[in-house]
CSV table of C-alpha atoms and ligand atoms in Angstrom, one decimal:
chain,number,residue,atom,x,y,z
A,20,MET,CA,20.9,-26.3,12.0
A,21,GLU,CA,23.1,-26.6,15.2
A,22,LEU,CA,24.1,-30.3,14.0
A,23,GLU,CA,25.0,-30.0,10.6
A,24,GLY,CA,28.2,-32.2,9.9
A,25,LYS,CA,27.5,-34.7,12.3
A,26,VAL,CA,26.4,-38.0,12.3
A,27,SER,CA,24.4,-39.9,14.9
A,28,LEU,CA,23.7,-43.2,15.2
A,29,VAL,CA,20.2,-43.7,17.2
A,30,SER,CA,19.3,-47.5,18.1
A,31,GLY,CA,15.9,-48.8,17.7
A,32,SER,CA,14.5,-45.7,15.5
A,33,SER,CA,12.7,-47.9,13.1
A,34,ARG,CA,9.2,-46.8,15.5
A,35,GLY,CA,7.9,-44.9,18.2
A,36,ILE,CA,10.2,-42.9,20.3
A,37,GLY,CA,13.5,-43.7,17.8
A,38,ARG,CA,11.8,-42.5,15.1
A,39,ALA,CA,10.8,-39.3,15.8
A,40,ILE,CA,14.3,-38.9,17.0
A,41,ALA,CA,16.2,-39.9,14.1
A,42,ILE,CA,13.8,-37.5,12.2
A,43,MET,CA,14.2,-34.4,14.7
A,44,LEU,CA,18.6,-34.9,15.1
A,45,ALA,CA,18.0,-34.7,10.8
A,46,GLU,CA,16.2,-31.8,11.2
A,47,ALA,CA,18.5,-30.0,13.3
A,48,GLY,CA,21.0,-31.0,10.5
A,49,SER,CA,22.3,-34.4,11.0
A,50,ASP,CA,23.0,-37.6,8.7
A,51,VAL,CA,21.4,-40.4,10.3
A,52,VAL,CA,22.4,-44.0,11.1
A,53,VAL,CA,18.9,-46.0,11.4
A,54,ASN,CA,19.1,-48.9,13.6
A,55,TYR,CA,16.5,-51.7,13.5
A,56,VAL,CA,15.8,-55.3,14.5
A,57,SER,CA,13.1,-57.1,12.4
A,58,ASN,CA,10.8,-54.1,11.1
A,59,ARG,CA,12.6,-53.6,7.9
A,60,ASP,CA,10.2,-51.4,6.0
A,61,ALA,CA,9.3,-49.4,8.8
A,62,ALA,CA,13.0,-48.5,9.1
A,63,GLU,CA,13.3,-47.7,5.3
A,64,GLU,CA,10.2,-45.4,5.1
A,65,VAL,CA,12.6,-43.4,8.2
A,66,VAL,CA,15.7,-43.4,5.6
A,67,GLY,CA,13.4,-41.5,3.7
A,68,ARG,CA,11.5,-39.4,4.9
A,69,ILE,CA,15.3,-38.0,6.5
A,70,LYS,CA,16.6,-38.4,3.2
A,71,ARG,CA,13.5,-35.8,2.2
A,72,LEU,CA,14.8,-33.7,4.7
A,73,GLY,CA,18.4,-33.4,2.5
A,74,ARG,CA,19.9,-35.2,4.9
A,75,ARG,CA,21.9,-38.9,4.6
A,76,ALA,CA,20.8,-42.0,6.3
A,77,VAL,CA,20.8,-45.2,5.7
A,78,ALA,CA,18.8,-48.4,7.6
A,79,TYR,CA,21.1,-50.9,9.5
A,80,GLN,CA,19.8,-54.4,10.3
A,81,ALA,CA,21.3,-55.2,13.8
A,82,ASP,CA,20.4,-56.9,17.3
A,83,VAL,CA,22.2,-54.5,19.2
A,84,SER,CA,22.2,-57.5,22.6
A,85,LYS,CA,24.8,-59.0,20.0
A,86,THR,CA,28.0,-57.9,20.5
A,87,ASP,CA,29.2,-59.2,16.9
A,88,GLN,CA,25.9,-57.6,15.2
A,89,SER,CA,26.5,-54.2,17.4
A,90,MET,CA,30.4,-53.5,16.2
A,91,ASP,CA,29.5,-54.9,12.5
A,92,MET,CA,26.7,-52.2,12.2
A,93,ILE,CA,28.9,-50.1,13.6
A,94,GLU,CA,32.2,-50.7,10.7
A,95,LYS,CA,29.9,-50.5,7.7
A,96,ALA,CA,28.0,-47.2,8.8
A,97,GLN,CA,31.4,-45.4,9.4
A,98,LYS,CA,33.0,-47.0,6.6
A,99,GLU,CA,29.8,-44.9,4.9
A,100,PHE,CA,29.1,-42.1,6.9
A,101,GLY,CA,32.5,-41.1,8.7
A,102,LEU,CA,32.7,-40.6,12.2
A,103,ILE,CA,29.8,-41.3,14.4
A,104,GLN,CA,30.2,-38.9,17.4
A,105,ILE,CA,26.0,-38.5,18.4
A,106,LEU,CA,24.8,-41.8,19.6
A,107,VAL,CA,21.1,-42.6,21.2
A,108,ASN,CA,20.6,-45.6,23.3
A,109,ASN,CA,16.7,-45.8,22.6
A,110,ALA,CA,16.2,-49.7,21.6
A,111,GLY,CA,14.3,-51.2,24.3
A,112,ILE,CA,11.5,-54.5,24.9
A,113,THR,CA,9.9,-55.0,28.1
A,114,ARG,CA,8.4,-58.8,29.0
A,115,ASP,CA,5.9,-57.6,31.8
A,116,ARG,CA,5.6,-60.5,34.7
A,117,SER,CA,5.3,-60.4,38.4
A,118,PHE,CA,8.8,-61.0,40.0
A,119,LEU,CA,7.2,-64.4,40.9
A,120,LYS,CA,6.7,-65.4,37.9
A,121,ILE,CA,8.8,-64.3,35.8
A,122,SER,CA,11.3,-66.9,34.3
A,123,PRO,CA,15.0,-66.3,33.9
A,124,GLU,CA,14.9,-66.1,30.4
A,125,GLN,CA,12.2,-62.8,30.7
A,126,TRP,CA,14.9,-61.5,32.9
A,127,HIS,CA,17.8,-61.9,30.7
A,128,GLU,CA,16.5,-61.1,27.8
A,129,VAL,CA,15.3,-57.6,29.2
A,130,LEU,CA,18.8,-57.1,30.3
A,131,LEU,CA,20.5,-58.0,27.5
A,132,VAL,CA,18.6,-55.3,25.2
A,133,ASN,CA,17.9,-51.7,27.6
A,134,LEU,CA,21.2,-52.1,29.4
A,135,ASN,CA,24.2,-54.8,27.2
A,136,GLY,CA,23.1,-52.9,24.0
A,137,PRO,CA,24.2,-49.5,25.4
A,138,PHE,CA,27.0,-51.4,26.7
A,139,ASN,CA,28.2,-53.1,23.4
A,140,LEU,CA,27.7,-49.3,20.8
A,141,ILE,CA,29.6,-47.3,23.9
A,142,GLY,CA,32.3,-49.4,24.2
A,143,ARG,CA,33.0,-49.6,20.2
A,144,LEU,CA,32.4,-45.7,19.6
A,145,LEU,CA,33.2,-44.0,23.3
A,146,PRO,CA,37.2,-44.2,21.8
A,147,ASN,CA,36.5,-42.6,18.7
A,148,MET,CA,34.6,-39.9,20.5
A,149,VAL,CA,37.9,-39.8,22.9
A,150,GLU,CA,40.2,-39.4,19.7
A,151,SER,CA,38.1,-36.7,17.8
A,152,LYS,CA,37.9,-34.9,21.3
A,153,TRP,CA,33.9,-34.7,21.0
A,154,GLY,CA,31.0,-36.6,21.5
A,155,ARG,CA,27.5,-36.9,22.7
A,156,ILE,CA,25.6,-40.1,24.1
A,157,ILE,CA,22.3,-39.6,25.1
A,158,ASN,CA,20.6,-43.3,26.8
A,159,ILE,CA,16.9,-43.3,26.0
A,160,THR,CA,15.5,-44.5,30.1
A,161,SER,CA,11.9,-44.7,31.8
A,162,ILE,CA,10.2,-43.5,35.0
A,163,VAL,CA,9.9,-47.5,36.1
A,164,GLY,CA,13.9,-47.2,36.3
A,165,GLN,CA,13.2,-44.1,39.1
A,166,ILE,CA,10.0,-45.3,40.8
A,167,GLY,CA,9.4,-49.0,40.1
A,168,SER,CA,6.4,-50.4,38.3
A,169,PHE,CA,4.5,-53.8,39.2
A,170,GLY,CA,5.5,-56.7,37.2
A,171,GLN,CA,8.3,-54.9,35.3
A,172,SER,CA,11.5,-55.9,37.5
A,173,ASN,CA,13.3,-56.6,35.0
A,174,TYR,CA,12.7,-53.3,33.0
A,175,ALA,CA,13.5,-51.5,36.2
A,176,VAL,CA,16.3,-52.8,37.2
A,177,ALA,CA,18.0,-52.4,33.5
A,178,LYS,CA,16.7,-48.4,33.1
A,179,GLY,CA,18.0,-48.2,36.6
A,180,GLY,CA,21.2,-49.3,35.8
A,181,LEU,CA,21.5,-47.2,32.7
A,182,MET,CA,21.5,-44.4,34.5
A,183,ALA,CA,24.0,-44.9,37.2
A,184,PHE,CA,26.0,-46.1,33.9
A,185,THR,CA,24.6,-43.0,32.5
A,186,LYS,CA,26.4,-41.2,35.6
A,187,THR,CA,29.6,-42.9,36.3
A,188,LEU,CA,30.3,-42.7,32.0
A,189,ALA,CA,29.6,-38.9,32.6
A,190,LYS,CA,32.6,-38.5,35.5
A,191,GLU,CA,35.0,-40.6,33.7
A,192,VAL,CA,34.6,-38.7,30.1
A,193,ALA,CA,33.9,-35.2,31.8
A,194,THR,CA,37.1,-33.1,29.9
A,195,LYS,CA,37.2,-35.1,27.3
A,196,GLY,CA,34.7,-33.4,25.2
A,197,ILE,CA,32.2,-36.0,25.9
A,198,THR,CA,28.8,-35.4,27.3
A,199,VAL,CA,26.5,-38.2,28.9
A,200,ASN,CA,23.1,-38.1,29.4
A,201,ALA,CA,20.1,-39.6,29.9
A,202,VAL,CA,16.1,-38.2,28.9
A,203,SER,CA,13.5,-40.6,30.8
A,204,PRO,CA,10.5,-41.0,30.0
A,205,GLY,CA,7.1,-41.1,31.7
A,206,TYR,CA,4.1,-43.2,29.4
A,207,ILE,CA,4.5,-42.0,25.7
A,208,GLU,CA,2.0,-42.9,23.0
A,209,THR,CA,4.0,-46.2,20.6
A,210,ASP,CA,3.9,-49.6,20.2
A,211,MET,CA,5.3,-50.4,23.6
A,212,THR,CA,2.1,-49.0,25.5
A,213,ALA,CA,-0.1,-50.4,23.3
A,214,VAL,CA,-0.1,-53.2,24.3
A,215,VAL,CA,-0.9,-52.0,28.2
A,216,PRO,CA,-4.5,-52.5,29.5
A,217,ASP,CA,-7.1,-49.6,29.3
A,218,ASN,CA,-7.3,-49.7,33.4
A,219,VAL,CA,-3.6,-49.4,33.8
A,220,LEU,CA,-3.5,-46.3,30.8
A,221,ASP,CA,-6.2,-44.8,33.0
A,222,SER,CA,-3.9,-44.7,36.0
A,223,VAL,CA,-1.5,-44.2,34.3
A,224,ARG,CA,-3.8,-40.7,33.1
A,225,GLN,CA,-4.8,-40.2,36.2
A,226,LEU,CA,-1.3,-40.3,38.5
A,227,THR,CA,0.2,-37.8,36.0
A,228,PRO,CA,-0.9,-33.9,36.3
A,229,MET,CA,-0.8,-33.2,32.9
A,230,GLY,CA,-3.2,-36.0,32.8
A,231,ARG,CA,-2.1,-37.6,29.1
A,232,LEU,CA,0.1,-39.7,27.9
A,233,GLY,CA,3.6,-38.0,26.0
A,234,LYS,CA,3.5,-38.2,22.2
A,235,PRO,CA,7.2,-39.5,20.8
A,236,GLU,CA,8.2,-36.1,19.6
A,237,GLU,CA,8.0,-35.0,22.9
A,238,VAL,CA,10.8,-36.7,24.3
A,239,ALA,CA,12.7,-36.1,20.4
A,240,ILE,CA,12.7,-32.3,21.2
A,241,ALA,CA,15.0,-33.1,24.3
A,242,VAL,CA,17.3,-35.6,22.5
A,243,ARG,CA,18.2,-32.6,20.4
A,244,PHE,CA,18.6,-30.0,22.9
A,245,LEU,CA,21.2,-32.5,24.8
A,246,ALA,CA,22.7,-33.2,21.3
A,247,ASP,CA,23.2,-29.2,20.8
A,248,PRO,CA,27.1,-28.3,20.9
A,249,ARG,CA,26.0,-25.5,22.7
A,250,ALA,CA,24.9,-28.1,25.9
A,251,SER,CA,28.3,-28.6,25.6
A,252,PHE,CA,28.0,-28.2,30.0
A,253,ILE,CA,25.6,-30.4,31.0
A,254,THR,CA,26.4,-33.4,31.7
A,255,GLY,CA,25.7,-37.0,34.4
A,256,THR,CA,22.0,-35.4,33.6
A,257,ILE,CA,18.6,-37.2,33.5
A,258,ILE,CA,15.9,-34.6,31.8
A,259,ASN,CA,12.5,-36.1,32.9
A,260,VAL,CA,10.1,-36.3,30.0
A,261,ASN,CA,6.5,-37.1,32.2
A,262,GLY,CA,3.8,-34.5,32.5
A,263,GLY,CA,4.3,-33.7,35.7
A,264,MET,CA,4.0,-37.5,36.9
A,265,TYR,CA,7.4,-38.1,38.8
A,266,MET,CA,8.9,-34.7,39.8
B,303,NAP,P1,8.7,-49.5,20.6
B,303,NAP,O1,7.6,-48.1,19.6
B,303,NAP,O2,8.3,-50.8,21.1
B,303,NAP,O3,10.2,-49.2,19.8
B,303,NAP,C1,11.1,-50.3,19.8
B,303,NAP,C2,12.5,-50.3,18.8
B,303,NAP,O4,13.7,-50.4,19.6
B,303,NAP,C3,12.2,-49.8,17.7
B,303,NAP,O5,12.3,-49.4,16.4
B,303,NAP,C4,12.5,-51.5,17.4
B,303,NAP,O6,13.1,-52.5,16.2
B,303,NAP,C5,13.8,-51.4,18.3
B,303,NAP,N1,14.3,-52.3,18.5
B,303,NAP,C6,13.9,-53.7,19.9
B,303,NAP,N2,15.1,-54.3,20.1
B,303,NAP,C7,16.0,-53.8,19.6
B,303,NAP,C8,17.2,-55.2,19.5
B,303,NAP,N3,17.3,-55.9,20.5
B,303,NAP,N4,17.7,-54.3,18.7
B,303,NAP,C9,17.9,-53.0,17.9
B,303,NAP,N5,16.6,-52.4,17.8
B,303,NAP,C10,15.5,-53.5,18.6
B,303,NAP,O7,9.2,-48.9,21.7
B,303,NAP,P2,9.4,-47.1,22.2
B,303,NAP,O8,7.9,-47.0,23.1
B,303,NAP,O9,9.4,-46.2,21.1
B,303,NAP,O10,10.6,-47.1,23.6
B,303,NAP,C11,11.8,-46.7,23.4
B,303,NAP,C12,13.2,-46.6,24.5
B,303,NAP,O11,12.1,-45.5,25.2
B,303,NAP,C13,12.3,-47.9,24.6
B,303,NAP,O12,14.8,-47.6,25.4
B,303,NAP,C14,11.6,-47.3,26.4
B,303,NAP,O13,12.7,-48.6,26.8
B,303,NAP,C15,11.5,-46.5,26.1
B,303,NAP,N6,10.4,-46.0,27.0
B,303,NAP,C16,9.5,-45.6,26.5
B,303,NAP,C17,8.2,-45.7,26.7
B,303,NAP,C18,7.2,-45.6,26.5
B,303,NAP,O14,6.0,-45.2,27.2
B,303,NAP,N7,6.9,-46.3,25.1
B,303,NAP,C19,8.4,-44.4,28.7
B,303,NAP,C20,9.9,-45.3,28.8
B,303,NAP,C21,10.4,-45.6,28.2
B,303,NAP,P3,11.7,-53.4,15.7
B,303,NAP,O15,11.1,-52.3,14.4
B,303,NAP,O16,12.9,-53.6,14.2
B,303,NAP,O17,11.2,-54.1,16.8
């Protein structure tokens, strides 16, 4: 129960990796602010799971790419829960298209959710963390931001940018009791990869030394580790959770 008394916000925690993170942080003792953009029922299911663990949880609908919705969610959540000191920037989308065919809308949409989303949430929560002299910011990036991927220039730029943001912010707040780290998954079994063609997933398995895709809980455990108050000398790092696909 290393996170007893703490409040976490996990963006995009109605499904997939975010859902697993929200539940695992609750298992570690944290109350959890669950966030979703459209799947209310799925978010309420996660809230139910967390409450059954004996922790507080509420689901808030907010599109993290929108500053006003992000601010509104945080105002309401802090009124209900108190200070949010653990922020997991997990919400993310893909709009895959080779660069020659990509539209400006597809480019911007991915950057707005995957990069401006973290900007919005960090921007609102960081002053509180500084004031309280403790905080954990954990950004969910991607192997694609490290090695590139055909048809994912928008996503690779957003995730690569989020890694650079992680390191820069880690330096800026290093003396303030706040750590800023990234967890970089390889290919994980979620709705996001369910739409990837079978032949592409077969080649992913071949390129992965472990020969399989990962599970959301295998990403969540790295987040739980970084959120632990004892992980206090680890900042600006990227933990790869990719079955050895990129070392
Ligand atoms: P997923 O199954 O598609 O779930 C996405 C989650 O993000 C959902 O909870 C969704 O809410 C939420 N979301 C989407 N757009 C949002 C927005 N604008 N504002 C707030 N919430 C939003 O995705 P996933 O596979 O779990 O991925 C989670 C994170 O891991 C993403 O950042 C992704 O880029 C990263 N990642 C995934 C993989 C992988 O193989 N799956 C690999 C590397 C990195 P709704 O349910 O309401 O739609």
